[in-house]
Amino acid sequence: MTGRKIGGALAAAALGLTLGACGPGGGAGGDQPYLAIVSKGFQHQFWQAVKQGAEQEARRRGARVTFVGPATEQDVEEQMNMLTNELAKQPDALGFAALDSRAAAPLLQQAKANDIPVIAFDSGVDSDVPLTTVATDNRAAAAEAAKHMAELLDGQGEVAMVVHDQTSRSGIDRRDGFTEWMASNAPGITVLPPQYGGGDQLESANITKSFLSANPNLEGIYASNEGSAIGVIKGAQESGREEVTIVGFDSGKAQIDAIRNGRMAGAVTQNPIGMGERLVDSALRAVEGAQLPESIDTGYFWYDHENLDDPKIKEVLYQ
């Protein structure tokens, strides 16, 4: 048994004991529906925007939410501890964005056994417990990034990928959506094997410097989330290779500044405030016993220096 599996098993056992100690009806919601949300992180502006949307919708609907996430998007063990703690409070429903699509399975089964509806968001999980998944169509959005990269390079050249992880559904879909589009539509572009930086800016910058050092003819780099993109921008700058074409995901302030000053060509922005709103709406509908669709697509947009100030785009930027 790996360390990760051991941690998950211990967390599941702890949850079972805690729920047993609380007993039925021991929830922390009071008179308002109480929704516990466990995200993949807390430090990026993306997650703060999801939190803002969730809190806005909760206020409108007379519900109460808590929102927690680990310090880094590599800390699966810490996220499992947070999930255990939140479930022990016996919420009326749970929102969950998995760092590891399989590690949480025992805890999600515990939630199901205790009649706590689970709504996945941002990333799906390898489990039939969540009633729906509120997320961007990440595979389609990554294909959009690939299309723009190919256009910017006139269909020729060598491209690298800095991906936030290979265990979450979003990481897998953003990697595969990019490579699949390139394989089908841009035969003149060679995509190097991906490297994984955990969404950490420093790690992603170091990966970028290694890519550029080992591949002097590299013409483009794709970054799959906010932390990855900021790291790639820094890595290219510190390598003296600011001419490299960079495309990515998300729209934190550092990325928007980089697009304005030409260091980043463009990116796919999601709708994190809308994601938080739909998450809470879905959780409340689940509490009421409503049937939910298998997935809820919250949309995406490509933005660059040409449309950065378009009102439609500005609505979904979250700097």
mmCIF file of C-alpha atoms in Angstrom:
data_model
loop_
_atom_site.group_PDB
_atom_site.id
_atom_site.type_symbol
_atom_site.label_atom_id
_atom_site.label_comp_id
_atom_site.label_asym_id
_atom_site.label_seq_id
_atom_site.Cartn_x
_atom_site.Cartn_y
_atom_site.Cartn_z
ATOM 1 C CA MET A 1 0.000 0.000 0.000
ATOM 2 C CA THR A 2 1.432 3.396 -0.975
ATOM 3 C CA GLY A 3 1.746 6.292 1.449
ATOM 4 C CA ARG A 4 -1.090 8.047 -0.348
ATOM 5 C CA LYS A 5 -3.385 5.025 -0.055
ATOM 6 C CA ILE A 6 -2.479 4.603 3.599
ATOM 7 C CA GLY A 7 -3.366 8.252 4.215
ATOM 8 C CA GLY A 8 -6.702 7.836 2.458
ATOM 9 C CA ALA A 9 -7.538 4.691 4.403
ATOM 10 C CA LEU A 10 -6.686 6.354 7.716
ATOM 11 C CA ALA A 11 -8.756 9.398 6.798
ATOM 12 C CA ALA A 12 -11.717 7.200 5.887
ATOM 13 C CA ALA A 13 -11.439 5.341 9.185
ATOM 14 C CA ALA A 14 -11.224 8.621 11.097
ATOM 15 C CA LEU A 15 -14.301 9.911 9.305
ATOM 16 C CA GLY A 16 -16.280 6.812 10.138
ATOM 17 C CA LEU A 17 -15.407 7.160 13.823
ATOM 18 C CA THR A 18 -16.186 10.880 13.839
ATOM 19 C CA LEU A 19 -19.538 10.503 12.120
ATOM 20 C CA GLY A 20 -20.437 7.712 14.471
ATOM 21 C CA ALA A 21 -19.621 9.955 17.429
ATOM 22 C CA CYS A 22 -21.724 12.846 16.076
ATOM 23 C CA GLY A 23 -24.724 10.678 15.314
ATOM 24 C CA PRO A 24 -27.699 11.575 13.130
ATOM 25 C CA GLY A 25 -28.841 15.182 13.097
ATOM 26 C CA GLY A 26 -25.524 16.552 14.353
ATOM 27 C CA GLY A 27 -24.958 18.842 11.347
ATOM 28 C CA ALA A 28 -23.495 22.333 11.713
ATOM 29 C CA GLY A 29 -25.967 24.118 9.436
ATOM 30 C CA GLY A 30 -28.492 25.422 12.003
ATOM 31 C CA ASP A 31 -31.656 26.671 10.327
ATOM 32 C CA GLN A 32 -29.893 27.451 7.030
ATOM 33 C CA PRO A 33 -28.734 24.750 4.607
ATOM 34 C CA TYR A 34 -25.036 24.203 5.292
ATOM 35 C CA LEU A 35 -22.742 23.478 2.330
ATOM 36 C CA ALA A 36 -19.104 22.454 2.821
ATOM 37 C CA ILE A 37 -16.770 23.179 -0.137
ATOM 38 C CA VAL A 38 -13.305 21.610 -0.464
ATOM 39 C CA SER A 39 -11.313 23.080 -3.372
ATOM 40 C CA LYS A 40 -7.990 22.096 -4.943
ATOM 41 C CA GLY A 41 -6.311 25.200 -3.585
ATOM 42 C CA PHE A 42 -6.796 28.585 -2.067
ATOM 43 C CA GLN A 43 -3.823 30.677 -3.148
ATOM 44 C CA HIS A 44 -4.646 31.367 -6.789
ATOM 45 C CA GLN A 45 -7.022 34.109 -7.837
ATOM 46 C CA PHE A 46 -9.038 31.470 -9.678
ATOM 47 C CA TRP A 47 -10.054 29.777 -6.408
ATOM 48 C CA GLN A 48 -10.790 33.093 -4.752
ATOM 49 C CA ALA A 49 -13.168 33.871 -7.628
ATOM 50 C CA VAL A 50 -14.903 30.469 -7.237
ATOM 51 C CA LYS A 51 -15.271 31.226 -3.522
ATOM 52 C CA GLN A 52 -16.736 34.657 -4.320
ATOM 53 C CA GLY A 53 -19.326 33.135 -6.649
ATOM 54 C CA ALA A 54 -20.254 30.441 -4.106
ATOM 55 C CA GLU A 55 -20.703 32.992 -1.330
ATOM 56 C CA GLN A 56 -22.745 35.294 -3.559
ATOM 57 C CA GLU A 57 -25.147 32.507 -4.492
ATOM 58 C CA ALA A 58 -25.360 31.295 -0.886
ATOM 59 C CA ARG A 59 -26.364 34.774 0.289
ATOM 60 C CA ARG A 60 -29.014 34.995 -2.409
ATOM 61 C CA ARG A 61 -30.449 31.601 -1.450
ATOM 62 C CA GLY A 62 -30.227 31.851 2.324
ATOM 63 C CA ALA A 63 -27.564 29.154 2.718
ATOM 64 C CA ARG A 64 -24.237 28.995 4.569
ATOM 65 C CA VAL A 65 -20.985 27.815 2.991
ATOM 66 C CA THR A 66 -17.479 27.069 4.173
ATOM 67 C CA PHE A 67 -14.624 27.036 1.628
ATOM 68 C CA VAL A 68 -11.263 25.354 2.287
ATOM 69 C CA GLY A 69 -8.327 24.140 0.187
ATOM 70 C CA PRO A 70 -4.701 23.052 0.661
ATOM 71 C CA ALA A 71 -1.788 25.481 0.445
ATOM 72 C CA THR A 72 -0.551 23.921 -2.786
ATOM 73 C CA GLU A 73 -2.232 21.906 -5.508
ATOM 74 C CA GLN A 74 0.259 19.090 -4.945
ATOM 75 C CA ASP A 75 -0.848 18.367 -1.379
ATOM 76 C CA VAL A 76 -3.265 15.475 -1.843
ATOM 77 C CA GLU A 77 -2.791 14.269 1.750
ATOM 78 C CA GLU A 78 -3.763 17.672 3.179
ATOM 79 C CA GLN A 79 -6.826 17.817 0.951
ATOM 80 C CA MET A 80 -7.899 14.377 2.240
ATOM 81 C CA ASN A 81 -7.552 15.664 5.822
ATOM 82 C CA MET A 82 -9.674 18.697 4.960
ATOM 83 C CA LEU A 83 -12.307 16.507 3.332
ATOM 84 C CA THR A 84 -12.418 14.311 6.435
ATOM 85 C CA ASN A 85 -12.866 17.337 8.702
ATOM 86 C CA GLU A 86 -15.587 18.918 6.578
ATOM 87 C CA LEU A 87 -17.585 15.688 6.322
ATOM 88 C CA ALA A 88 -17.346 15.236 10.085
ATOM 89 C CA LYS A 89 -19.404 18.441 10.427
ATOM 90 C CA GLN A 90 -22.232 16.630 8.634
ATOM 91 C CA PRO A 91 -23.012 19.290 6.014
ATOM 92 C CA ASP A 92 -26.289 19.185 4.116
ATOM 93 C CA ALA A 93 -24.209 18.860 0.906
ATOM 94 C CA LEU A 94 -20.548 18.777 -0.139
ATOM 95 C CA GLY A 95 -18.765 20.536 -3.034
ATOM 96 C CA PHE A 96 -15.469 18.845 -3.955
ATOM 97 C CA ALA A 97 -12.698 19.559 -6.509
ATOM 98 C CA ALA A 98 -10.348 16.567 -6.456
ATOM 99 C CA LEU A 99 -6.575 16.878 -6.625
ATOM 100 C CA ASP A 100 -6.399 13.120 -7.159
ATOM 101 C CA SER A 101 -9.402 11.690 -8.947
ATOM 102 C CA ARG A 102 -9.062 8.311 -7.162
ATOM 103 C CA ALA A 103 -7.646 9.042 -3.702
ATOM 104 C CA ALA A 104 -10.924 10.451 -2.350
ATOM 105 C CA ALA A 105 -13.070 7.452 -3.309
ATOM 106 C CA PRO A 106 -13.328 5.944 0.241
ATOM 107 C CA LEU A 107 -14.337 9.300 1.736
ATOM 108 C CA LEU A 108 -16.905 9.911 -0.956
ATOM 109 C CA GLN A 109 -18.421 6.509 -0.225
ATOM 110 C CA GLN A 110 -18.642 7.539 3.427
ATOM 111 C CA ALA A 111 -20.502 10.696 2.372
ATOM 112 C CA LYS A 112 -22.938 8.636 0.332
ATOM 113 C CA ALA A 113 -23.507 6.242 3.244
ATOM 114 C CA ASN A 114 -24.388 9.245 5.419
ATOM 115 C CA ASP A 115 -26.802 10.729 2.829
ATOM 116 C CA ILE A 116 -24.608 13.770 2.131
ATOM 117 C CA PRO A 117 -25.062 14.768 -1.547
ATOM 118 C CA VAL A 118 -21.728 15.400 -3.313
ATOM 119 C CA ILE A 119 -21.281 17.907 -6.152
ATOM 120 C CA ALA A 120 -17.940 17.744 -7.990
ATOM 121 C CA PHE A 121 -16.554 20.976 -9.405
ATOM 122 C CA ASP A 122 -13.600 22.032 -11.568
ATOM 123 C CA SER A 123 -12.412 18.408 -11.779
ATOM 124 C CA GLY A 124 -14.399 15.195 -11.860
ATOM 125 C CA VAL A 125 -13.553 12.090 -9.859
ATOM 126 C CA ASP A 126 -13.393 8.387 -10.737
ATOM 127 C CA SER A 127 -16.512 7.681 -8.716
ATOM 128 C CA ASP A 128 -20.263 7.504 -9.269
ATOM 129 C CA VAL A 129 -20.922 9.297 -5.958
ATOM 130 C CA PRO A 130 -21.050 12.936 -7.230
ATOM 131 C CA LEU A 131 -24.536 13.782 -8.488
ATOM 132 C CA THR A 132 -23.111 16.171 -11.094
ATOM 133 C CA THR A 133 -19.837 17.866 -12.076
ATOM 134 C CA VAL A 134 -19.787 21.662 -12.468
ATOM 135 C CA ALA A 135 -16.794 22.467 -14.667
ATOM 136 C CA THR A 136 -15.316 23.888 -17.825
ATOM 137 C CA ASP A 137 -15.183 21.459 -20.756
ATOM 138 C CA ASN A 138 -11.431 21.292 -20.252
ATOM 139 C CA ARG A 139 -10.690 19.061 -23.229
ATOM 140 C CA ALA A 140 -12.472 21.457 -25.614
ATOM 141 C CA ALA A 141 -10.880 24.496 -23.962
ATOM 142 C CA ALA A 142 -7.389 22.973 -24.298
ATOM 143 C CA ALA A 143 -8.099 22.306 -27.978
ATOM 144 C CA GLU A 144 -8.925 26.017 -28.346
ATOM 145 C CA ALA A 145 -5.521 26.885 -26.847
ATOM 146 C CA ALA A 146 -3.828 24.446 -29.252
ATOM 147 C CA LYS A 147 -5.610 26.007 -32.248
ATOM 148 C CA HIS A 148 -4.370 29.484 -31.325
ATOM 149 C CA MET A 149 -0.826 28.217 -30.689
ATOM 150 C CA ALA A 150 -0.775 26.587 -34.140
ATOM 151 C CA GLU A 151 -2.012 29.798 -35.778
ATOM 152 C CA LEU A 152 0.599 31.887 -33.957
ATOM 153 C CA LEU A 153 3.388 29.538 -35.130
ATOM 154 C CA ASP A 154 2.044 29.233 -38.701
ATOM 155 C CA GLY A 155 1.661 25.504 -38.176
ATOM 156 C CA GLN A 156 5.383 24.784 -37.743
ATOM 157 C CA GLY A 157 7.784 24.263 -34.845
ATOM 158 C CA GLU A 158 8.469 22.577 -31.536
ATOM 159 C CA VAL A 159 6.122 23.124 -28.558
ATOM 160 C CA ALA A 160 6.501 22.178 -24.868
ATOM 161 C CA MET A 161 3.817 21.656 -22.216
ATOM 162 C CA VAL A 162 3.899 22.582 -18.509
ATOM 163 C CA VAL A 163 0.870 20.852 -16.953
ATOM 164 C CA HIS A 164 -0.344 21.317 -13.378
ATOM 165 C CA ASP A 165 -0.727 17.584 -12.624
ATOM 166 C CA GLN A 166 -1.437 14.156 -14.080
ATOM 167 C CA THR A 167 -3.896 12.978 -11.415
ATOM 168 C CA SER A 168 -6.800 15.449 -11.539
ATOM 169 C CA ARG A 169 -9.424 15.248 -14.275
ATOM 170 C CA SER A 170 -8.702 18.863 -15.285
ATOM 171 C CA GLY A 171 -4.958 18.163 -15.615
ATOM 172 C CA ILE A 172 -5.562 15.074 -17.750
ATOM 173 C CA ASP A 173 -8.140 16.763 -20.002
ATOM 174 C CA ARG A 174 -6.110 19.940 -20.509
ATOM 175 C CA ARG A 175 -3.074 17.866 -21.468
ATOM 176 C CA ASP A 176 -4.908 15.465 -23.759
ATOM 177 C CA GLY A 177 -7.165 18.087 -25.337
ATOM 178 C CA PHE A 178 -4.079 20.060 -26.411
ATOM 179 C CA THR A 179 -2.081 17.110 -27.748
ATOM 180 C CA GLU A 180 -5.044 15.505 -29.524
ATOM 181 C CA TRP A 181 -5.895 18.723 -31.395
ATOM 182 C CA MET A 182 -2.276 19.167 -32.469
ATOM 183 C CA ALA A 183 -2.008 15.543 -33.632
ATOM 184 C CA SER A 184 -5.170 15.856 -35.730
ATOM 185 C CA ASN A 185 -4.765 19.353 -37.112
ATOM 186 C CA ALA A 186 -1.140 20.534 -37.037
ATOM 187 C CA PRO A 187 1.234 17.903 -38.500
ATOM 188 C CA GLY A 188 4.038 20.459 -38.741
ATOM 189 C CA ILE A 189 4.135 21.006 -34.976
ATOM 190 C CA THR A 190 6.020 18.642 -32.670
ATOM 191 C CA VAL A 191 4.684 18.531 -29.092
ATOM 192 C CA LEU A 192 7.291 17.441 -26.533
ATOM 193 C CA PRO A 193 6.290 15.108 -23.661
ATOM 194 C CA PRO A 194 4.608 17.105 -20.852
ATOM 195 C CA GLN A 195 6.321 18.070 -17.612
ATOM 196 C CA TYR A 196 4.294 18.502 -14.391
ATOM 197 C CA GLY A 197 4.818 21.446 -12.063
ATOM 198 C CA GLY A 198 1.952 20.955 -9.618
ATOM 199 C CA GLY A 199 0.611 24.410 -10.491
ATOM 200 C CA ASP A 200 3.520 25.835 -8.503
ATOM 201 C CA GLN A 201 5.045 28.994 -9.993
ATOM 202 C CA LEU A 202 8.652 28.274 -8.942
ATOM 203 C CA GLU A 203 8.578 24.648 -10.063
ATOM 204 C CA SER A 204 6.969 25.632 -13.384
ATOM 205 C CA ALA A 205 9.627 28.329 -13.916
ATOM 206 C CA ASN A 206 12.386 25.770 -13.302
ATOM 207 C CA ILE A 207 10.785 23.310 -15.736
ATOM 208 C CA THR A 208 10.566 26.075 -18.338
ATOM 209 C CA LYS A 209 14.254 26.950 -17.957
ATOM 210 C CA SER A 210 15.155 23.280 -18.374
ATOM 211 C CA PHE A 211 12.972 22.999 -21.482
ATOM 212 C CA LEU A 212 14.580 26.059 -23.052
ATOM 213 C CA SER A 213 18.099 24.943 -22.176
ATOM 214 C CA ALA A 214 17.636 21.442 -23.606
ATOM 215 C CA ASN A 215 15.635 22.517 -26.672
ATOM 216 C CA PRO A 216 17.212 25.628 -28.268
ATOM 217 C CA ASN A 217 14.741 25.505 -31.187
ATOM 218 C CA LEU A 218 11.656 25.540 -28.945
ATOM 219 C CA GLU A 219 9.137 28.044 -30.303
ATOM 220 C CA GLY A 220 6.119 27.685 -28.024
ATOM 221 C CA ILE A 221 5.078 26.668 -24.495
ATOM 222 C CA TYR A 222 1.575 25.778 -23.317
ATOM 223 C CA ALA A 223 0.759 26.208 -19.599
ATOM 224 C CA SER A 224 -2.328 24.463 -18.225
ATOM 225 C CA ASN A 225 -3.329 26.671 -15.271
ATOM 226 C CA GLU A 226 -2.670 29.987 -13.530
ATOM 227 C CA GLY A 227 0.356 28.893 -11.492
ATOM 228 C CA SER A 228 1.869 27.056 -14.461
ATOM 229 C CA ALA A 229 1.397 30.078 -16.733
ATOM 230 C CA ILE A 230 2.997 32.536 -14.303
ATOM 231 C CA GLY A 231 5.913 30.120 -13.869
ATOM 232 C CA VAL A 232 6.396 29.734 -17.626
ATOM 233 C CA ILE A 233 6.378 33.514 -18.114
ATOM 234 C CA LYS A 234 9.032 33.904 -15.388
ATOM 235 C CA GLY A 235 11.101 30.988 -16.690
ATOM 236 C CA ALA A 236 11.174 32.378 -20.238
ATOM 237 C CA GLN A 237 12.100 35.835 -18.935
ATOM 238 C CA GLU A 238 14.900 34.502 -16.704
ATOM 239 C CA SER A 239 16.228 32.444 -19.649
ATOM 240 C CA GLY A 240 16.342 35.498 -21.893
ATOM 241 C CA ARG A 241 13.858 33.809 -24.247
ATOM 242 C CA GLU A 242 10.948 36.235 -24.156
ATOM 243 C CA GLU A 243 10.335 35.694 -27.871
ATOM 244 C CA VAL A 244 8.949 32.195 -27.149
ATOM 245 C CA THR A 245 5.186 32.046 -27.803
ATOM 246 C CA ILE A 246 3.288 31.302 -24.573
ATOM 247 C CA VAL A 247 -0.385 30.341 -24.368
ATOM 248 C CA GLY A 248 -2.211 29.019 -21.353
ATOM 249 C CA PHE A 249 -5.179 28.823 -19.054
ATOM 250 C CA ASP A 250 -6.816 31.205 -16.547
ATOM 251 C CA SER A 251 -6.671 34.965 -16.087
ATOM 252 C CA GLY A 252 -4.927 36.095 -12.917
ATOM 253 C CA LYS A 253 -3.500 39.605 -12.795
ATOM 254 C CA ALA A 254 0.048 38.489 -13.638
ATOM 255 C CA GLN A 255 -1.226 36.772 -16.795
ATOM 256 C CA ILE A 256 -3.286 39.777 -17.862
ATOM 257 C CA ASP A 257 -0.273 42.047 -17.336
ATOM 258 C CA ALA A 258 1.854 39.619 -19.395
ATOM 259 C CA ILE A 259 -0.642 39.727 -22.267
ATOM 260 C CA ARG A 260 -0.738 43.518 -22.168
ATOM 261 C CA ASN A 261 3.071 43.755 -22.321
ATOM 262 C CA GLY A 262 3.453 41.011 -24.946
ATOM 263 C CA ARG A 263 5.144 38.340 -22.834
ATOM 264 C CA MET A 264 2.141 36.021 -23.193
ATOM 265 C CA ALA A 265 0.207 35.614 -26.451
ATOM 266 C CA GLY A 266 -3.166 34.687 -24.937
ATOM 267 C CA ALA A 267 -5.052 32.257 -22.756
ATOM 268 C CA VAL A 268 -8.297 30.453 -22.130
ATOM 269 C CA THR A 269 -10.250 31.989 -19.308
ATOM 270 C CA GLN A 270 -12.904 30.066 -17.448
ATOM 271 C CA ASN A 271 -15.856 31.477 -15.534
ATOM 272 C CA PRO A 272 -14.924 30.817 -11.899
ATOM 273 C CA ILE A 273 -17.535 33.104 -10.363
ATOM 274 C CA GLY A 274 -20.189 31.367 -12.455
ATOM 275 C CA MET A 275 -18.710 28.016 -11.416
ATOM 276 C CA GLY A 276 -19.100 28.912 -7.734
ATOM 277 C CA GLU A 277 -22.679 30.070 -8.317
ATOM 278 C CA ARG A 278 -23.666 26.911 -10.203
ATOM 279 C CA LEU A 279 -21.948 24.762 -7.583
ATOM 280 C CA VAL A 280 -24.054 26.202 -4.782
ATOM 281 C CA ASP A 281 -27.214 26.143 -6.898
ATOM 282 C CA SER A 282 -26.636 22.448 -7.709
ATOM 283 C CA ALA A 283 -25.922 21.587 -4.072
ATOM 284 C CA LEU A 284 -29.132 23.257 -2.893
ATOM 285 C CA ARG A 285 -31.152 21.535 -5.597
ATOM 286 C CA ALA A 286 -29.627 18.214 -4.528
ATOM 287 C CA VAL A 287 -30.621 18.887 -0.911
ATOM 288 C CA GLU A 288 -34.181 19.430 -2.160
ATOM 289 C CA GLY A 289 -34.085 16.088 -3.976
ATOM 290 C CA ALA A 290 -33.965 17.445 -7.538
ATOM 291 C CA GLN A 291 -32.506 15.368 -10.374
ATOM 292 C CA LEU A 292 -29.280 16.896 -11.753
ATOM 293 C CA PRO A 293 -27.625 16.455 -15.164
ATOM 294 C CA GLU A 294 -24.415 14.405 -15.292
ATOM 295 C CA SER A 295 -22.374 17.544 -15.979
ATOM 296 C CA ILE A 296 -22.862 21.328 -16.022
ATOM 297 C CA ASP A 297 -20.597 23.221 -18.451
ATOM 298 C CA THR A 298 -19.706 26.694 -17.156
ATOM 299 C CA GLY A 299 -18.039 27.782 -20.426
ATOM 300 C CA TYR A 300 -14.713 29.259 -21.546
ATOM 301 C CA PHE A 301 -13.342 32.119 -23.687
ATOM 302 C CA TRP A 302 -10.080 32.764 -25.559
ATOM 303 C CA TYR A 303 -8.619 36.186 -24.800
ATOM 304 C CA ASP A 304 -5.563 38.083 -26.028
ATOM 305 C CA HIS A 305 -4.399 41.690 -26.508
ATOM 306 C CA GLU A 306 -7.079 42.254 -29.174
ATOM 307 C CA ASN A 307 -10.154 41.451 -27.065
ATOM 308 C CA LEU A 308 -8.820 41.937 -23.519
ATOM 309 C CA ASP A 309 -11.010 44.983 -22.962
ATOM 310 C CA ASP A 310 -14.129 43.566 -24.627
ATOM 311 C CA PRO A 311 -16.966 43.835 -22.056
ATOM 312 C CA LYS A 312 -17.899 40.179 -22.656
ATOM 313 C CA ILE A 313 -14.337 39.112 -21.788
ATOM 314 C CA LYS A 314 -13.878 41.525 -18.891
ATOM 315 C CA GLU A 315 -16.899 39.931 -17.188
ATOM 316 C CA VAL A 316 -15.036 36.613 -16.799
ATOM 317 C CA LEU A 317 -11.542 37.877 -15.962
ATOM 318 C CA TYR A 318 -10.814 37.647 -12.258
ATOM 319 C CA GLN A 319 -7.715 39.736 -11.595
#
